[in-house]
PDB file of C-alpha atoms in Angstrom:
ATOM      1  CA  MET A   1       5.821   1.598   5.250  1.00  0.00           C
ATOM      2  CA  SER A   2       6.395   2.039   1.560  1.00  0.00           C
ATOM      3  CA  ILE A   3       3.629   3.451  -0.548  1.00  0.00           C
ATOM      4  CA  SER A   4       3.786   0.015  -2.535  1.00  0.00           C
ATOM      5  CA  THR A   5       3.409  -1.642   0.539  1.00  0.00           C
ATOM      6  CA  ILE A   6       0.658   0.248   1.465  1.00  0.00           C
ATOM      7  CA  ALA A   7      -1.152  -0.047  -1.928  1.00  0.00           C
ATOM      8  CA  GLU A   8      -0.491  -3.740  -1.769  1.00  0.00           C
ATOM      9  CA  LEU A   9      -1.917  -3.826   1.691  1.00  0.00           C
ATOM     10  CA  LEU A  10      -5.198  -2.184   0.831  1.00  0.00           C
ATOM     11  CA  PHE A  11      -5.604  -4.218  -2.618  1.00  0.00           C
ATOM     12  CA  ASN A  12      -5.187  -7.508  -0.403  1.00  0.00           C
ATOM     13  CA  GLU A  13      -7.635  -6.034   2.106  1.00  0.00           C
ATOM     14  CA  ASN A  14     -10.366  -4.942  -0.991  1.00  0.00           C
ATOM     15  CA  ILE A  15      -9.965  -1.402   0.154  1.00  0.00           C
ATOM     16  CA  VAL A  16      -8.639  -0.340  -3.444  1.00  0.00           C
ATOM     17  CA  LYS A  17      -9.475  -1.939  -6.664  1.00  0.00           C
ATOM     18  CA  ASP A  18      -6.346  -1.587  -8.482  1.00  0.00           C
ATOM     19  CA  GLN A  19      -3.019  -1.547  -6.507  1.00  0.00           C
ATOM     20  CA  GLU A  20      -0.801   0.117  -9.093  1.00  0.00           C
ATOM     21  CA  GLU A  21      -3.386   2.865  -9.793  1.00  0.00           C
ATOM     22  CA  PHE A  22      -3.682   3.805  -5.930  1.00  0.00           C
ATOM     23  CA  GLU A  23       0.192   3.951  -5.887  1.00  0.00           C
ATOM     24  CA  THR A  24       0.332   6.341  -9.089  1.00  0.00           C
ATOM     25  CA  TYR A  25      -2.603   8.449  -7.492  1.00  0.00           C
ATOM     26  CA  LEU A  26      -0.451   8.802  -4.291  1.00  0.00           C
ATOM     27  CA  ILE A  27       2.520   9.828  -6.343  1.00  0.00           C
ATOM     28  CA  ASP A  28       0.656  12.152  -8.810  1.00  0.00           C
ATOM     29  CA  ASN A  29      -0.747  13.965  -5.899  1.00  0.00           C
ATOM     30  CA  ASP A  30       1.953  14.488  -3.932  1.00  0.00           C
ATOM     31  CA  TYR A  31       0.779  12.265  -0.937  1.00  0.00           C
ATOM     32  CA  HIS A  32       3.452  10.084  -1.037  1.00  0.00           C
ATOM     33  CA  THR A  33       5.736  12.187   0.810  1.00  0.00           C
ATOM     34  CA  LYS A  34       2.793  12.984   3.559  1.00  0.00           C
ATOM     35  CA  ILE A  35       1.881   9.411   4.438  1.00  0.00           C
ATOM     36  CA  GLN A  36       1.623   8.998   8.372  1.00  0.00           C
ATOM     37  CA  VAL A  37       2.389   6.124  10.798  1.00  0.00           C
ATOM     38  CA  GLY A  38      -0.941   4.952  12.697  1.00  0.00           C
ATOM     39  CA  SER A  39      -3.964   3.070  12.555  1.00  0.00           C
ATOM     40  CA  PHE A  40      -6.488   4.201   9.929  1.00  0.00           C
ATOM     41  CA  ARG A  41     -10.476   3.242   9.389  1.00  0.00           C
ATOM     42  CA  LEU A  42     -10.838   2.902   5.833  1.00  0.00           C
ATOM     43  CA  THR A  43     -13.359   1.234   3.724  1.00  0.00           C
ATOM     44  CA  SER A  44     -13.888   0.025   0.160  1.00  0.00           C
ATOM     45  CA  ASP A  45     -16.474   3.014  -0.597  1.00  0.00           C
ATOM     46  CA  MET A  46     -13.693   5.907  -0.144  1.00  0.00           C
ATOM     47  CA  SER A  47     -12.380   7.268  -2.884  1.00  0.00           C
ATOM     48  CA  TYR A  48      -8.700   7.388  -3.465  1.00  0.00           C
ATOM     49  CA  LYS A  49      -8.485  11.326  -2.205  1.00  0.00           C
ATOM     50  CA  LYS A  50     -10.407  10.489   0.692  1.00  0.00           C
ATOM     51  CA  ILE A  51      -8.163   7.443   1.618  1.00  0.00           C
ATOM     52  CA  ALA A  52      -4.742   9.745   0.731  1.00  0.00           C
ATOM     53  CA  GLU A  53      -6.251  12.347   3.101  1.00  0.00           C
ATOM     54  CA  THR A  54      -6.755   9.966   5.810  1.00  0.00           C
ATOM     55  CA  LEU A  55      -3.536   8.255   5.588  1.00  0.00           C
ATOM     56  CA  THR A  56      -1.689  12.001   5.569  1.00  0.00           C
ATOM     57  CA  GLU A  57      -3.682  13.712   8.211  1.00  0.00           C
TER      58      GLU A  57
END
């Protein structure tokens, strides 16, 4: 799944407030190459950093 698709999904599920901003955060902080396959428990009160860390663990 691409980071664009992930960002869109999280935006549509009201986990992140801004799809493009989150996608840019992943790229700027080098998380975009470390995304793992799987199911993750994410909430809208998580920071971008915490979401990115969860997706890359």
